[in-house]
Amino acid sequence: MGRYGKSGRLNLSARRYKKGGNLPNRKRRKEEVKPYEVEKDVPKQNEIKLEGRRIINLSHFIRSLQELDSHSAIGCCFKDMHVIKETRYGLNSSLTFKCKLCNTERSVWTCIPPASENCDTEQIHHKVNTDAVNGIVNIGCGYTNLNTFLTISDVPPISQSMYEKEHKVISEAWEKLACLEMEEAAMREKELAVECGDVDKSGIPLVTVIVDGSWAKRSYRTNYSSLSGAAAIIGARTGKLLYLGMRNKYCATCAWSVRLSIPPKQHKCFKNCSGNSTAMESDIIVEGFCQSLKMYGIKFNRVIGDGDSNVYKMILDARPYDDLLVEKIECKNHLLRNFCNKLQELARSSKHGHVGLRKRIANNVLKLRTGITKAILYRKMSKDALPLKITNLRSDILNCPFHYFGDHTRCDEYFCKTKQDNSKNEVPVMKSSGLLYKMLEIFQVLSDCAKSLLCDVSTNRVENLNSLIAKFLGGKRINYSLKDAYNTRCNISAVHFNKSLPNYTFHKSLYKYSPSSHTKKYEERRCKAREAAAKRRNHLKLKKRLFVSKISNTQDNSYGSKAEKPDLDLNQYGEKYQEFIKNLALDDNEIKNLEIETRAQRDSAVWHFERRKRLTASYFGQVCHKMPHTSCKNLIKIILYSKIDTVHMKYGRLHESDAVKYISNELKIEVNSCGFFVKKEEPYLGATPDGLIGDDGILEIKCPSSCAKFTPEEAIKEKKFSFFKFDIKNNEIIVNKNNNYFFQVQGQLHVTNRKYCLFVLWTPLGVYSQRIERDIEFWNTKMAQKLKDFFYDCMMPELVDPRHTRSMEIRDPQSILNAQEKIKQKVKLNKK
């Protein structure tokens, strides 16, 4: 029949007849021309190549294709049509079909919602693009994540401008919905307050609220510099969000205009804060208190907080209600957590008590918390008046350390059933070590909050909201503080927090009709799963998780800040080496100022900093006595990384002032305090004498605990203090020039450029002093070169490119390695 079919041939014949052909001639031509020759003369239509996938509204698309199948009255159908053009509007595509027979052109949109058939084109496009942006924001992602997902799925991505346009739509919608939900929650809270009779003299409902803040950036307790922050006020009765405020310190549009020195274009600026990030929380919460009466007609009379900020003080300063003083209740969880943290810090601190006693504290932290929790529960359930409850709970808390360490004389009957137990009483030992008093200081702080503990409330609800905000911020790993993204995600969190079906509610609020059954079924399933999980938590004891190891304090050389890393290359090392040497050198004024600035010695941060990058006199003896083949690793660790503070060292520091008083009062010698000295010609050497005497002398005091029961002379004769030796022949005390202290004294004299040192041995039973002159020859022959070699060969590599902090062995210089090799060779020869 030919390509055009029967009707097509008739039409063709009619057109030829109109042009002047007669009927006989038309019949003759029809006989001469075969059907396949007609097909060859018809040009092919241009078709476009469609690639990838598209998102479609299935019912609409099928109905549109069915309509195309009957697009003409001449009998052509959908199979005679082909796509000649695709127009994309984000994720919505318009496919233009053209019929090969009748040349009819029709367009079909891939996504037109059934309820929006009569909407204008803008609203038609809106649906799929808006939902896509809303969906990606609801999982804590953004533009890049959306397009990554689309391209991997072989779906054409959307443009940045389209994303921003749709983001603005959902941002306004979520903000509007969040305000409505918070208002609804406030009205419910208001009704409950009236039912319970919590109203003031004017009949205004009084509401107890839970408050806390969160930030867009994790601080790790050190870096509080977030560009955005939010704070929430939650009703204690309903557990619903009543007020949510956001603060932003940055606007990308304004910042770009400032950078280019041009006026900013018209835009909605979200920058509403210019102070410290830490002040955002208190600022928002105070604003919420001040607006509560105007917005909802209620007053917040009690506030439950965590005590981590100055929120309560700022509320009191703001005086939001003229005739009402807001009361603060501390969160029980935060109080107990801080209490446990302080006990653990005490147990880790080597400044207090014997390590065995501190381990006993560390092992009993959880028991101590459990005992306090049980005491809170008992006192809360008792029928005593509130003041008596508070007094009794305070007594119970202060008695806890005595109870758990063996002294049950103060225990109440409900609290202790072991009054007659003869277990070991460790309280006297802990008293003598001072640990008990440090513990009691911690318990005293907790007992001061007994009233809040009896309320037995927490900020868990607002912590749940903060976790939701963190979820929608992508775990706070992405900066959403440039425009309106942070505010939008906070508003989404508010709706999710207050509503069990948030996305269903949002869809109905935005489009004015319900979404498909998929949305509602999914959210109902999630709601049932949450309820089931809550029931399990309430009725079952949570078992301790298996295979979870305790956090180890040991360093991990495979991961973390102390992981192994390669050494610097030679060029980098050379540059750092030269820079270190340059920073080490000081002129006369700098040396003088440094000595004045560090006179507080170990209480001065500068003293610790400057000492650490130099070889100081207290280690001169150990360095000079080191054998050529002995590794320098341990000595480097002691000099650079040791934090040992022994009982003997503490004893010496404690009694230095006693020795100085004796010298000043008995010997009539004026002693001046001093700081850290640096040798100008050898800036790698430093010293801190115990004092200065006149213009030429220094003071060095030793108060050894080993000599506490002896007079100085007896201690020397009994060889308790090896710096001095007793010469029996001459019946006199002489200096042991091979002792480390002698090297220290000569080093101090060399660095300070003074002539003599008054060396003092102090004991509680007396004082012995001897003047030691500067020995230049001793310095030149036995000290100078050894100290220089040790600093440049052993210390400098570790100072410039530390290995110890990378969990690697400290370097030994080649000279030590060669000496060790010689020793090995000698041992082998001797064995032969």
Tab-separated table of C-alpha atoms in Angstrom, residues 454-798:
chain	number	residue	atom	x	y	z
A	454	LEU	CA	16.090	16.421	94.028
A	455	CYS	CA	14.152	17.824	91.054
A	456	ASP	CA	15.708	14.950	89.061
A	457	VAL	CA	15.373	16.627	85.661
A	458	SER	CA	17.631	16.661	82.636
A	459	THR	CA	18.122	18.464	79.341
A	460	ASN	CA	17.787	15.246	77.317
A	461	ARG	CA	14.913	16.622	75.227
A	462	VAL	CA	16.867	19.604	74.009
A	463	GLU	CA	19.878	17.362	73.433
A	464	ASN	CA	17.642	15.299	71.137
A	465	LEU	CA	16.829	18.450	69.186
A	466	ASN	CA	20.529	19.307	68.946
A	467	SER	CA	21.227	15.868	67.515
A	468	LEU	CA	18.503	16.420	64.908
A	469	ILE	CA	20.064	19.747	63.926
A	470	ALA	CA	23.456	18.045	63.639
A	471	LYS	CA	21.874	15.415	61.378
A	472	PHE	CA	20.419	17.998	59.004
A	473	LEU	CA	23.777	19.825	59.003
A	474	GLY	CA	25.520	16.727	57.696
A	475	GLY	CA	27.167	15.999	61.036
A	476	LYS	CA	28.511	19.574	61.160
A	477	ARG	CA	31.133	18.624	58.567
A	478	ILE	CA	29.945	21.081	55.914
A	479	ASN	CA	29.802	24.871	56.182
A	480	TYR	CA	26.111	25.760	55.797
A	481	SER	CA	26.573	29.219	57.334
A	482	LEU	CA	27.076	31.226	54.125
A	483	LYS	CA	23.456	32.013	53.267
A	484	ASP	CA	20.082	30.701	54.462
A	485	ALA	CA	20.984	26.997	54.592
A	486	TYR	CA	21.647	26.937	58.349
A	487	ASN	CA	18.350	28.613	59.240
A	488	THR	CA	16.446	26.314	56.882
A	489	ARG	CA	17.900	23.167	58.403
A	490	CYS	CA	17.176	24.401	61.914
A	491	ASN	CA	13.543	25.028	60.961
A	492	ILE	CA	13.317	21.546	59.435
A	493	SER	CA	14.663	20.148	62.712
A	494	ALA	CA	11.970	22.045	64.618
A	495	VAL	CA	9.156	20.514	62.576
A	496	HIS	CA	10.664	17.016	62.747
A	497	PHE	CA	10.998	17.442	66.523
A	498	ASN	CA	7.385	18.494	67.085
A	499	LYS	CA	5.577	16.357	64.488
A	500	SER	CA	5.469	12.593	64.063
A	501	LEU	CA	4.722	12.932	60.313
A	502	PRO	CA	6.835	15.974	59.365
A	503	ASN	CA	7.203	15.446	55.603
A	504	TYR	CA	3.519	14.602	55.179
A	505	THR	CA	2.640	17.780	57.075
A	506	PHE	CA	5.070	19.854	55.018
A	507	HIS	CA	3.722	18.571	51.704
A	508	LYS	CA	0.171	19.357	52.720
A	509	SER	CA	1.183	22.804	53.961
A	510	LEU	CA	3.082	23.699	50.770
A	511	TYR	CA	0.882	22.176	48.045
A	512	LYS	CA	-2.478	22.284	49.850
A	513	TYR	CA	-3.156	18.598	49.150
A	514	SER	CA	-1.911	15.325	50.593
A	515	PRO	CA	1.073	13.505	49.110
A	516	SER	CA	0.865	10.013	47.693
A	517	SER	CA	0.498	7.032	49.997
A	518	HIS	CA	4.251	6.308	49.862
A	519	THR	CA	5.123	9.287	52.066
A	520	LYS	CA	2.496	8.590	54.682
A	521	LYS	CA	3.229	4.848	54.884
A	522	TYR	CA	6.951	5.408	55.218
A	523	GLU	CA	6.582	7.964	58.005
A	524	GLU	CA	4.059	5.784	59.843
A	525	ARG	CA	6.508	2.877	59.706
A	526	ARG	CA	9.251	5.070	61.138
A	527	CYS	CA	6.951	6.331	63.864
A	528	LYS	CA	6.037	2.758	64.872
A	529	ALA	CA	9.716	1.777	64.880
A	530	ARG	CA	10.550	4.685	67.213
A	531	GLU	CA	7.736	3.754	69.563
A	532	ALA	CA	8.847	0.114	69.639
A	533	ALA	CA	12.432	1.136	70.374
A	534	ALA	CA	11.259	3.408	73.196
A	535	LYS	CA	9.266	0.534	74.747
A	536	ARG	CA	12.297	-1.734	74.598
A	537	ARG	CA	14.422	0.891	76.332
A	538	ASN	CA	11.820	1.394	79.044
A	539	HIS	CA	11.129	-2.271	79.811
A	540	LEU	CA	14.418	-3.987	79.141
A	541	LYS	CA	17.814	-3.421	80.705
A	542	LEU	CA	20.313	-2.495	78.049
A	543	LYS	CA	23.059	-5.068	77.947
A	544	LYS	CA	26.623	-3.959	77.808
A	545	ARG	CA	27.785	-3.943	74.222
A	546	LEU	CA	30.101	-6.758	73.313
A	547	PHE	CA	33.461	-6.346	71.650
A	548	VAL	CA	33.801	-2.700	72.676
A	549	SER	CA	37.219	-2.181	74.157
A	550	LYS	CA	37.998	0.526	76.656
A	551	ILE	CA	39.627	3.676	75.371
A	552	SER	CA	43.325	3.286	75.738
A	553	ASN	CA	45.633	6.075	76.793
A	554	THR	CA	48.506	4.483	74.944
A	555	GLN	CA	49.511	6.125	71.731
A	556	ASP	CA	48.547	4.557	68.420
A	557	ASN	CA	51.312	4.631	65.863
A	558	SER	CA	48.894	3.778	63.043
A	559	TYR	CA	46.259	6.448	63.500
A	560	GLY	CA	45.811	9.804	65.197
A	561	SER	CA	48.023	12.729	66.043
A	562	LYS	CA	50.897	10.438	67.070
A	563	ALA	CA	50.882	8.236	63.996
A	564	GLU	CA	54.196	7.445	62.344
A	565	LYS	CA	55.198	9.871	59.617
A	566	PRO	CA	58.365	10.066	57.493
A	567	ASP	CA	61.238	12.420	58.334
A	568	LEU	CA	61.570	15.748	56.584
A	569	ASP	CA	63.548	15.712	53.368
A	570	LEU	CA	67.014	17.285	53.419
A	571	ASN	CA	65.894	20.615	51.979
A	572	GLN	CA	63.038	21.037	54.462
A	573	TYR	CA	65.252	19.956	57.337
A	574	GLY	CA	67.952	22.439	56.304
A	575	GLU	CA	65.472	25.301	56.175
A	576	LYS	CA	63.981	24.488	59.585
A	577	TYR	CA	67.463	23.994	61.033
A	578	GLN	CA	68.608	27.448	59.939
A	579	GLU	CA	65.384	29.039	61.146
A	580	PHE	CA	65.761	27.379	64.561
A	581	ILE	CA	69.365	28.578	64.938
A	582	LYS	CA	68.309	32.088	63.956
A	583	ASN	CA	65.504	32.151	66.563
A	584	LEU	CA	67.846	30.780	69.221
A	585	ALA	CA	70.249	33.747	69.110
A	586	LEU	CA	69.540	36.721	71.408
A	587	ASP	CA	71.177	40.115	71.781
A	588	ASP	CA	72.100	41.764	75.098
A	589	ASN	CA	68.745	43.518	75.540
A	590	GLU	CA	66.783	40.367	74.740
A	591	ILE	CA	68.843	38.351	77.217
A	592	LYS	CA	68.265	40.943	79.915
A	593	ASN	CA	64.520	41.181	79.237
A	594	LEU	CA	64.216	37.389	79.194
A	595	GLU	CA	65.868	37.127	82.611
A	596	ILE	CA	63.474	39.710	84.065
A	597	GLU	CA	60.408	38.175	82.435
A	598	THR	CA	61.154	34.669	83.754
A	599	ARG	CA	61.828	35.461	87.402
A	600	ALA	CA	58.689	33.523	88.350
A	601	GLN	CA	60.657	30.524	87.021
A	602	ARG	CA	58.430	27.418	86.860
A	603	ASP	CA	55.308	29.577	87.230
A	604	SER	CA	56.266	31.400	84.028
A	605	ALA	CA	55.163	29.999	80.674
A	606	VAL	CA	58.047	31.835	78.964
A	607	TRP	CA	60.509	30.108	81.309
A	608	HIS	CA	59.242	26.681	80.241
A	609	PHE	CA	59.221	27.652	76.563
A	610	GLU	CA	62.752	29.071	76.446
A	611	ARG	CA	64.237	26.269	78.544
A	612	ARG	CA	62.837	23.548	76.331
A	613	LYS	CA	64.754	24.614	73.243
A	614	ARG	CA	68.110	24.846	75.043
A	615	LEU	CA	70.453	22.628	77.012
A	616	THR	CA	70.199	23.813	80.633
A	617	ALA	CA	72.746	23.589	83.444
A	618	SER	CA	70.802	20.984	85.437
A	619	TYR	CA	71.614	18.414	82.714
A	620	PHE	CA	75.258	19.403	82.100
A	621	GLY	CA	76.573	16.705	84.420
A	622	GLN	CA	74.585	13.897	82.795
A	623	VAL	CA	75.676	15.006	79.328
A	624	CYS	CA	79.347	15.294	80.221
A	625	HIS	CA	79.383	11.925	81.981
A	626	LYS	CA	77.756	10.103	79.077
A	627	MET	CA	80.053	7.552	77.428
A	628	PRO	CA	80.775	8.024	73.690
A	629	HIS	CA	79.019	4.759	72.804
A	630	THR	CA	75.973	5.303	75.048
A	631	SER	CA	72.760	6.065	73.167
A	632	CYS	CA	71.388	9.551	73.683
A	633	LYS	CA	67.733	8.495	73.276
A	634	ASN	CA	66.841	8.190	76.954
A	635	LEU	CA	68.626	11.401	77.889
A	636	ILE	CA	66.824	13.289	75.099
A	637	LYS	CA	63.494	11.960	76.382
A	638	ILE	CA	64.340	13.195	79.883
A	639	ILE	CA	65.436	16.629	78.699
A	640	LEU	CA	62.643	17.309	76.176
A	641	TYR	CA	59.671	15.208	77.185
A	642	SER	CA	59.926	14.269	80.853
A	643	LYS	CA	57.237	15.592	83.200
A	644	ILE	CA	58.470	13.789	86.295
A	645	ASP	CA	57.872	15.619	89.556
A	646	THR	CA	59.037	13.329	92.371
A	647	VAL	CA	58.483	13.681	96.088
A	648	HIS	CA	62.163	14.597	96.500
A	649	MET	CA	61.857	17.419	93.969
A	650	LYS	CA	58.754	18.757	95.709
A	651	TYR	CA	60.554	18.592	99.055
A	652	GLY	CA	63.462	20.573	97.663
A	653	ARG	CA	61.238	23.314	96.213
A	654	LEU	CA	59.249	23.520	99.416
A	655	HIS	CA	62.310	24.283	101.587
A	656	GLU	CA	64.297	26.526	99.240
A	657	SER	CA	62.677	29.574	100.810
A	658	ASP	CA	63.790	28.344	104.268
A	659	ALA	CA	67.388	28.226	103.096
A	660	VAL	CA	67.156	31.705	101.558
A	661	LYS	CA	65.788	33.079	104.863
A	662	TYR	CA	68.666	31.504	106.766
A	663	ILE	CA	71.242	32.992	104.412
A	664	SER	CA	69.639	36.409	104.595
A	665	ASN	CA	69.115	36.415	108.372
A	666	GLU	CA	72.071	34.428	109.738
A	667	LEU	CA	74.793	35.037	107.149
A	668	LYS	CA	73.608	38.594	106.431
A	669	ILE	CA	73.878	38.008	102.678
A	670	GLU	CA	71.406	39.768	100.397
A	671	VAL	CA	69.936	37.369	97.841
A	672	ASN	CA	68.147	38.663	94.755
A	673	SER	CA	65.737	36.588	92.702
A	674	CYS	CA	66.595	35.881	89.087
A	675	GLY	CA	65.189	34.311	85.944
A	676	PHE	CA	66.516	32.348	83.018
A	677	PHE	CA	69.978	33.277	81.675
A	678	VAL	CA	71.190	32.612	78.136
A	679	LYS	CA	74.837	32.713	77.022
A	680	LYS	CA	75.125	35.191	74.164
A	681	GLU	CA	78.111	33.498	72.504
A	682	GLU	CA	76.560	30.041	73.017
A	683	PRO	CA	72.784	30.657	72.808
A	684	TYR	CA	72.042	26.943	73.031
A	685	LEU	CA	73.069	26.993	76.716
A	686	GLY	CA	70.872	28.265	79.569
A	687	ALA	CA	70.789	28.352	83.359
A	688	THR	CA	68.503	29.399	86.225
A	689	PRO	CA	70.387	29.916	89.520
A	690	ASP	CA	68.424	29.978	92.763
A	691	GLY	CA	69.473	33.572	93.331
A	692	LEU	CA	72.069	36.292	92.715
A	693	ILE	CA	74.549	37.613	95.264
A	694	GLY	CA	75.902	41.062	94.488
A	695	ASP	CA	77.421	41.572	91.046
A	696	ASP	CA	79.701	38.522	90.959
A	697	GLY	CA	78.009	35.678	92.802
A	698	ILE	CA	75.175	33.220	92.355
A	699	LEU	CA	73.329	31.032	94.855
A	700	GLU	CA	72.587	27.326	94.483
A	701	ILE	CA	70.524	25.614	97.187
A	702	LYS	CA	70.019	21.896	97.714
A	703	CYS	CA	67.479	20.522	100.177
A	704	PRO	CA	67.721	16.714	99.791
A	705	SER	CA	64.971	14.731	101.496
A	706	SER	CA	67.513	11.968	102.187
A	707	CYS	CA	69.266	14.310	104.656
A	708	ALA	CA	66.111	15.367	106.517
A	709	LYS	CA	67.105	13.544	109.741
A	710	PHE	CA	70.743	14.664	109.750
A	711	THR	CA	72.715	17.815	110.212
A	712	PRO	CA	74.574	18.792	107.041
A	713	GLU	CA	77.911	17.603	108.465
A	714	GLU	CA	76.432	14.255	109.544
A	715	ALA	CA	74.811	13.785	106.144
A	716	ILE	CA	78.192	14.408	104.432
A	717	LYS	CA	80.015	11.991	106.709
A	718	GLU	CA	77.288	9.377	106.237
A	719	LYS	CA	77.613	9.899	102.444
A	720	LYS	CA	73.971	10.968	102.113
A	721	PHE	CA	74.983	13.905	99.927
A	722	SER	CA	77.691	13.009	97.442
A	723	PHE	CA	78.522	16.541	96.259
A	724	PHE	CA	80.634	17.026	99.380
A	725	LYS	CA	83.227	14.539	100.636
A	726	PHE	CA	84.745	14.343	104.077
A	727	ASP	CA	88.567	14.265	104.020
A	728	ILE	CA	89.504	12.205	107.072
A	729	LYS	CA	93.211	13.017	106.860
A	730	ASN	CA	92.756	16.768	106.895
A	731	ASN	CA	89.483	16.628	108.817
A	732	GLU	CA	87.689	18.879	106.335
A	733	ILE	CA	84.838	18.889	103.834
A	734	ILE	CA	85.848	19.113	100.174
A	735	VAL	CA	83.928	19.358	96.919
A	736	ASN	CA	83.503	16.276	94.736
A	737	LYS	CA	84.395	17.699	91.322
A	738	ASN	CA	83.132	14.589	89.576
A	739	ASN	CA	79.568	15.116	90.875
A	740	ASN	CA	76.823	16.348	88.556
A	741	TYR	CA	76.193	19.312	90.829
A	742	PHE	CA	79.743	20.573	90.233
A	743	PHE	CA	79.132	20.511	86.491
A	744	GLN	CA	75.846	22.358	87.096
A	745	VAL	CA	77.577	25.055	89.163
A	746	GLN	CA	80.378	25.581	86.631
A	747	GLY	CA	77.788	25.746	83.869
A	748	GLN	CA	75.758	28.366	85.746
A	749	LEU	CA	78.884	30.457	86.348
A	750	HIS	CA	79.813	30.230	82.677
A	751	VAL	CA	76.319	31.164	81.408
A	752	THR	CA	75.788	34.008	83.909
A	753	ASN	CA	79.424	35.140	83.522
A	754	ARG	CA	79.898	35.402	87.310
A	755	LYS	CA	82.928	34.597	89.476
A	756	TYR	CA	81.681	32.377	92.286
A	757	CYS	CA	78.758	30.337	93.579
A	758	LEU	CA	77.620	30.037	97.180
A	759	PHE	CA	76.553	26.405	97.352
A	760	VAL	CA	74.180	25.713	100.269
A	761	LEU	CA	73.156	22.375	101.751
A	762	TRP	CA	70.012	22.792	103.879
A	763	THR	CA	68.471	20.309	106.287
A	764	PRO	CA	65.901	20.891	109.035
A	765	LEU	CA	68.760	20.529	111.512
A	766	GLY	CA	71.197	22.993	110.023
A	767	VAL	CA	72.829	24.636	107.017
A	768	TYR	CA	76.233	24.175	105.440
A	769	SER	CA	77.589	26.460	102.717
A	770	GLN	CA	80.776	26.616	100.681
A	771	ARG	CA	82.023	29.110	98.131
A	772	ILE	CA	82.925	27.573	94.754
A	773	GLU	CA	85.053	29.583	92.359
A	774	ARG	CA	84.637	29.581	88.621
A	775	ASP	CA	87.043	27.125	86.942
A	776	ILE	CA	87.585	28.202	83.341
A	777	GLU	CA	90.059	25.394	82.634
A	778	PHE	CA	87.580	22.798	83.869
A	779	TRP	CA	84.964	24.270	81.584
A	780	ASN	CA	87.205	24.301	78.537
A	781	THR	CA	88.644	20.819	78.990
A	782	LYS	CA	85.766	18.791	80.366
A	783	MET	CA	82.535	20.502	79.427
A	784	ALA	CA	82.435	22.949	76.500
A	785	GLN	CA	82.949	20.604	73.558
A	786	LYS	CA	80.846	17.776	74.984
A	787	LEU	CA	77.899	20.099	75.522
A	788	LYS	CA	78.203	21.582	72.061
A	789	ASP	CA	78.416	18.174	70.385
A	790	PHE	CA	75.461	16.844	72.342
A	791	PHE	CA	73.262	19.805	71.501
A	792	TYR	CA	73.999	19.938	67.774
A	793	ASP	CA	74.297	16.191	67.158
A	794	CYS	CA	71.643	14.816	69.532
A	795	MET	CA	69.191	17.543	70.538
A	796	MET	CA	68.927	19.580	67.363
A	797	PRO	CA	67.521	16.807	65.118
A	798	GLU	CA	64.771	16.136	67.676
